PDB file of C-alpha atoms in Angstrom:
ATOM      1  CA  UNK A   1      11.183   9.550   4.776  1.00 50.00           C
ATOM      2  CA  UNK A   2       9.732   7.986   1.646  1.00 57.00           C
ATOM      3  CA  UNK A   3      11.833   7.798  -1.532  1.00 58.00           C
ATOM      4  CA  UNK A   4      10.576   9.471  -4.702  1.00 63.00           C
ATOM      5  CA  UNK A   5       8.413   7.560  -7.172  1.00 65.00           C
ATOM      6  CA  UNK A   6      11.157   7.877  -9.792  1.00 68.00           C
ATOM      7  CA  UNK A   7      13.718   6.374  -7.412  1.00 67.00           C
ATOM      8  CA  UNK A   8      11.443   3.424  -6.601  1.00 67.00           C
ATOM      9  CA  UNK A   9      10.640   2.799 -10.286  1.00 69.00           C
ATOM     10  CA  UNK A  10      14.369   2.799 -11.133  1.00 74.00           C
ATOM     11  CA  UNK A  11      15.115   0.347  -8.304  1.00 72.00           C
ATOM     12  CA  UNK A  12      12.350  -2.002  -9.499  1.00 71.00           C
ATOM     13  CA  UNK A  13      13.681  -1.875 -13.078  1.00 74.00           C
ATOM     14  CA  UNK A  14      17.256  -2.515 -11.976  1.00 73.00           C
ATOM     15  CA  UNK A  15      16.838  -5.086  -9.226  1.00 76.00           C
ATOM     16  CA  UNK A  16      13.195  -6.170  -8.985  1.00 83.00           C
ATOM     17  CA  UNK A  17      12.378  -9.844  -8.620  1.00 85.00           C
ATOM     18  CA  UNK A  18       9.588 -11.252 -10.819  1.00 88.00           C
ATOM     19  CA  UNK A  19       7.137 -13.601  -9.095  1.00 92.00           C
ATOM     20  CA  UNK A  20       6.138 -16.578 -11.243  1.00 93.00           C
ATOM     21  CA  UNK A  21       3.618 -17.939  -8.713  1.00 95.00           C
ATOM     22  CA  UNK A  22       1.936 -16.627  -5.585  1.00 96.00           C
ATOM     23  CA  UNK A  23       4.118 -16.685  -2.485  1.00 93.00           C
ATOM     24  CA  UNK A  24       4.170 -15.362   1.054  1.00 96.00           C
ATOM     25  CA  UNK A  25       6.935 -12.811   1.454  1.00 95.00           C
ATOM     26  CA  UNK A  26       8.514 -12.669   4.936  1.00 94.00           C
ATOM     27  CA  UNK A  27      10.083  -9.301   5.662  1.00 93.00           C
ATOM     28  CA  UNK A  28      12.916  -8.561   8.032  1.00 91.00           C
ATOM     29  CA  UNK A  29      10.705  -5.637   9.087  1.00 91.00           C
ATOM     30  CA  UNK A  30       8.448  -8.076  10.951  1.00 91.00           C
ATOM     31  CA  UNK A  31       5.552  -8.968   8.672  1.00 93.00           C
ATOM     32  CA  UNK A  32       4.386 -11.399   6.024  1.00 95.00           C
ATOM     33  CA  UNK A  33       2.329 -10.575   2.928  1.00 96.00           C
ATOM     34  CA  UNK A  34       1.194 -12.328  -0.219  1.00 97.00           C
ATOM     35  CA  UNK A  35       2.868 -11.312  -3.470  1.00 96.00           C
ATOM     36  CA  UNK A  36       0.720 -12.652  -6.325  1.00 96.00           C
ATOM     37  CA  UNK A  37       2.145 -14.160  -9.504  1.00 95.00           C
ATOM     38  CA  UNK A  38       3.021 -11.620 -12.169  1.00 94.00           C
ATOM     39  CA  UNK A  39       4.240  -8.891  -9.807  1.00 94.00           C
ATOM     40  CA  UNK A  40       7.809  -7.603  -9.737  1.00 91.00           C
ATOM     41  CA  UNK A  41       8.872  -6.657  -6.222  1.00 92.00           C
ATOM     42  CA  UNK A  42      11.683  -4.972  -4.354  1.00 89.00           C
ATOM     43  CA  UNK A  43      12.234  -5.251  -0.642  1.00 89.00           C
ATOM     44  CA  UNK A  44      14.101  -2.265   0.710  1.00 78.00           C
ATOM     45  CA  UNK A  45      14.810  -0.337   3.817  1.00 68.00           C
ATOM     46  CA  UNK A  46      14.935   3.088   2.241  1.00 68.00           C
ATOM     47  CA  UNK A  47      13.384   5.323   4.841  1.00 71.00           C
ATOM     48  CA  UNK A  48       9.928   4.025   5.744  1.00 83.00           C
ATOM     49  CA  UNK A  49       9.522   2.044   2.506  1.00 86.00           C
ATOM     50  CA  UNK A  50       9.772  -1.688   3.149  1.00 91.00           C
ATOM     51  CA  UNK A  51       8.264  -3.350   0.063  1.00 90.00           C
ATOM     52  CA  UNK A  52       7.060  -2.258  -3.376  1.00 89.00           C
ATOM     53  CA  UNK A  53       5.438  -4.523  -5.944  1.00 92.00           C
ATOM     54  CA  UNK A  54       4.175  -3.641  -9.422  1.00 91.00           C
ATOM     55  CA  UNK A  55       2.380  -5.420 -12.254  1.00 92.00           C
ATOM     56  CA  UNK A  56       1.370  -3.549 -15.427  1.00 87.00           C
ATOM     57  CA  UNK A  57      -0.722  -0.636 -14.059  1.00 89.00           C
ATOM     58  CA  UNK A  58      -1.141  -2.066 -10.547  1.00 91.00           C
ATOM     59  CA  UNK A  59       1.054  -1.410  -7.516  1.00 92.00           C
ATOM     60  CA  UNK A  60       1.154  -2.028  -3.813  1.00 93.00           C
ATOM     61  CA  UNK A  61       3.574  -0.894  -1.139  1.00 93.00           C
ATOM     62  CA  UNK A  62       4.254  -1.495   2.549  1.00 94.00           C
ATOM     63  CA  UNK A  63       5.720   1.217   4.748  1.00 92.00           C
ATOM     64  CA  UNK A  64       6.928   0.731   8.316  1.00 92.00           C
ATOM     65  CA  UNK A  65       7.014   3.596  10.796  1.00 90.00           C
ATOM     66  CA  UNK A  66       6.972   4.206  14.516  1.00 87.00           C
ATOM     67  CA  UNK A  67       4.037   6.192  15.807  1.00 81.00           C
ATOM     68  CA  UNK A  68       2.446   5.884  19.254  1.00 77.00           C
ATOM     69  CA  UNK A  69      -0.645   7.904  18.226  1.00 80.00           C
ATOM     70  CA  UNK A  70      -4.055   6.309  17.714  1.00 86.00           C
ATOM     71  CA  UNK A  71      -4.854   4.762  14.347  1.00 89.00           C
ATOM     72  CA  UNK A  72      -7.795   7.098  13.829  1.00 90.00           C
ATOM     73  CA  UNK A  73      -5.651  10.152  14.545  1.00 91.00           C
ATOM     74  CA  UNK A  74      -2.936   8.956  12.191  1.00 90.00           C
ATOM     75  CA  UNK A  75      -5.474   8.263   9.428  1.00 92.00           C
ATOM     76  CA  UNK A  76      -7.016  11.721   9.973  1.00 92.00           C
ATOM     77  CA  UNK A  77      -3.547  13.202   9.366  1.00 91.00           C
ATOM     78  CA  UNK A  78      -3.104  11.057   6.231  1.00 90.00           C
ATOM     79  CA  UNK A  79      -6.430  12.349   4.878  1.00 93.00           C
ATOM     80  CA  UNK A  80      -5.513  15.980   5.569  1.00 94.00           C
ATOM     81  CA  UNK A  81      -2.149  15.533   3.825  1.00 92.00           C
ATOM     82  CA  UNK A  82      -3.744  13.847   0.803  1.00 92.00           C
ATOM     83  CA  UNK A  83      -6.350  16.598   0.441  1.00 93.00           C
ATOM     84  CA  UNK A  84      -3.633  19.265   0.626  1.00 93.00           C
ATOM     85  CA  UNK A  85      -1.453  17.460  -1.927  1.00 90.00           C
ATOM     86  CA  UNK A  86      -4.224  16.801  -4.436  1.00 92.00           C
ATOM     87  CA  UNK A  87      -7.503  18.750  -4.675  1.00 93.00           C
ATOM     88  CA  UNK A  88      -9.120  15.894  -6.652  1.00 95.00           C
ATOM     89  CA  UNK A  89      -8.850  13.580  -3.619  1.00 95.00           C
ATOM     90  CA  UNK A  90     -12.167  11.993  -2.649  1.00 96.00           C
ATOM     91  CA  UNK A  91     -12.770   9.665   0.308  1.00 96.00           C
ATOM     92  CA  UNK A  92     -15.042   6.829  -0.832  1.00 96.00           C
ATOM     93  CA  UNK A  93     -15.117   4.679   2.324  1.00 96.00           C
ATOM     94  CA  UNK A  94     -13.541   4.453   5.782  1.00 96.00           C
ATOM     95  CA  UNK A  95     -13.790   1.632   8.310  1.00 95.00           C
ATOM     96  CA  UNK A  96     -12.061  -0.034  11.256  1.00 94.00           C
ATOM     97  CA  UNK A  97     -11.046  -3.663  10.940  1.00 90.00           C
ATOM     98  CA  UNK A  98      -8.768  -6.302  12.335  1.00 85.00           C
ATOM     99  CA  UNK A  99      -5.999  -7.898  10.304  1.00 82.00           C
ATOM    100  CA  UNK A 100      -4.740 -11.166  11.791  1.00 76.00           C
ATOM    101  CA  UNK A 101      -5.226  -9.927  15.347  1.00 79.00           C
ATOM    102  CA  UNK A 102      -3.958  -6.359  14.853  1.00 82.00           C
ATOM    103  CA  UNK A 103      -6.143  -3.245  14.878  1.00 86.00           C
ATOM    104  CA  UNK A 104      -6.423  -1.473  11.522  1.00 93.00           C
ATOM    105  CA  UNK A 105      -8.151   1.424   9.755  1.00 95.00           C
ATOM    106  CA  UNK A 106      -8.918   1.299   6.031  1.00 95.00           C
ATOM    107  CA  UNK A 107      -9.840   3.963   3.526  1.00 96.00           C
ATOM    108  CA  UNK A 108     -10.847   3.546  -0.094  1.00 97.00           C
ATOM    109  CA  UNK A 109     -10.359   6.725  -2.098  1.00 96.00           C
ATOM    110  CA  UNK A 110     -10.207   8.245  -5.558  1.00 96.00           C
ATOM    111  CA  UNK A 111      -7.745  10.758  -6.943  1.00 95.00           C
ATOM    112  CA  UNK A 112      -6.655  12.078 -10.311  1.00 94.00           C
ATOM    113  CA  UNK A 113      -2.921  12.366 -10.880  1.00 85.00           C
ATOM    114  CA  UNK A 114      -1.316  13.381 -14.168  1.00 85.00           C
ATOM    115  CA  UNK A 115      -4.817  13.387 -15.696  1.00 91.00           C
ATOM    116  CA  UNK A 116      -5.302   9.698 -14.811  1.00 91.00           C
ATOM    117  CA  UNK A 117      -8.184   8.854 -12.448  1.00 95.00           C
ATOM    118  CA  UNK A 118      -6.974   6.330  -9.878  1.00 95.00           C
ATOM    119  CA  UNK A 119      -8.356   4.257  -7.008  1.00 97.00           C
ATOM    120  CA  UNK A 120      -6.418   3.595  -3.819  1.00 95.00           C
ATOM    121  CA  UNK A 121      -6.876   1.389  -0.792  1.00 96.00           C
ATOM    122  CA  UNK A 122      -4.848   2.481   2.217  1.00 95.00           C
ATOM    123  CA  UNK A 123      -4.730   0.376   5.374  1.00 95.00           C
ATOM    124  CA  UNK A 124      -2.962   1.425   8.558  1.00 94.00           C
ATOM    125  CA  UNK A 125      -2.198  -1.486  10.869  1.00 93.00           C
ATOM    126  CA  UNK A 126      -0.627  -1.054  14.288  1.00 89.00           C
ATOM    127  CA  UNK A 127       1.089  -3.304  16.809  1.00 86.00           C
ATOM    128  CA  UNK A 128       2.383  -1.392  19.792  1.00 84.00           C
ATOM    129  CA  UNK A 129       4.258   1.671  18.496  1.00 85.00           C
ATOM    130  CA  UNK A 130       4.952   0.025  15.121  1.00 89.00           C
ATOM    131  CA  UNK A 131       2.727   1.220  12.298  1.00 91.00           C
ATOM    132  CA  UNK A 132       2.464  -0.384   8.878  1.00 94.00           C
ATOM    133  CA  UNK A 133       0.824   1.332   5.928  1.00 93.00           C
ATOM    134  CA  UNK A 134      -0.333  -0.850   3.052  1.00 95.00           C
ATOM    135  CA  UNK A 135      -1.307   0.972  -0.128  1.00 94.00           C
ATOM    136  CA  UNK A 136      -2.788  -0.606  -3.265  1.00 96.00           C
ATOM    137  CA  UNK A 137      -3.358   1.563  -6.328  1.00 94.00           C
ATOM    138  CA  UNK A 138      -4.361   1.339  -9.970  1.00 95.00           C
ATOM    139  CA  UNK A 139      -6.143   3.349 -12.668  1.00 95.00           C
ATOM    140  CA  UNK A 140      -9.856   3.624 -11.841  1.00 95.00           C
ATOM    141  CA  UNK A 141     -10.893   1.639 -14.937  1.00 95.00           C
ATOM    142  CA  UNK A 142      -8.909  -1.410 -13.682  1.00 95.00           C
ATOM    143  CA  UNK A 143     -10.100  -1.331 -10.068  1.00 96.00           C
ATOM    144  CA  UNK A 144     -13.054  -3.705 -10.511  1.00 95.00           C
ATOM    145  CA  UNK A 145     -10.739  -6.227 -12.149  1.00 95.00           C
ATOM    146  CA  UNK A 146      -8.035  -5.897  -9.436  1.00 96.00           C
ATOM    147  CA  UNK A 147     -10.167  -5.448  -6.308  1.00 95.00           C
ATOM    148  CA  UNK A 148     -10.335  -9.182  -5.431  1.00 96.00           C
ATOM    149  CA  UNK A 149      -6.552  -9.466  -5.778  1.00 96.00           C
ATOM    150  CA  UNK A 150      -6.049  -6.430  -3.534  1.00 96.00           C
ATOM    151  CA  UNK A 151      -8.397  -7.900  -0.923  1.00 94.00           C
ATOM    152  CA  UNK A 152      -6.409 -11.153  -0.990  1.00 95.00           C
ATOM    153  CA  UNK A 153      -3.153  -9.223  -0.496  1.00 95.00           C
ATOM    154  CA  UNK A 154      -4.586  -7.198   2.396  1.00 92.00           C
ATOM    155  CA  UNK A 155      -6.110 -10.233   4.137  1.00 91.00           C
ATOM    156  CA  UNK A 156      -2.772 -12.068   3.904  1.00 93.00           C
ATOM    157  CA  UNK A 157      -0.889  -9.335   5.812  1.00 93.00           C
ATOM    158  CA  UNK A 158       0.362 -10.529   9.191  1.00 91.00           C
ATOM    159  CA  UNK A 159       2.601  -8.785  11.704  1.00 91.00           C
ATOM    160  CA  UNK A 160       5.058 -11.229  13.305  1.00 87.00           C
TER     161      UNK A 160
END
């Protein structure tokens, strides 16, 4: 289960740690990921949510789940759920990739929420039955500016 957005925002306000320079975060959930300078992050084990980091209008999150299904099947289910939840959802790109030796599927998509057009990158990465979902999001107008940073975050992800 994933906590509500309001709950996560409150936790970040109350106990988030501000990053003054880039560092590799090592999670007890079995992965490492870059947290760039300027982000405020919270590591938690609330349901599937493992890590949330925010900076101005940018955010990224890591979720950990167990799912023995294929990555493509899981991503198909994610797409169906997103289309049901928001009729403005649009898939921009989908591809398979490897992240530090683990199989992964990535989608880039667009959605409008609360009248704000947004861009998202969602990567599902699997090792055995353990599935990690990495999501980066920002308002559409900031995506060009933040894309390189998101790519750096995604490339840094490593399952232990």
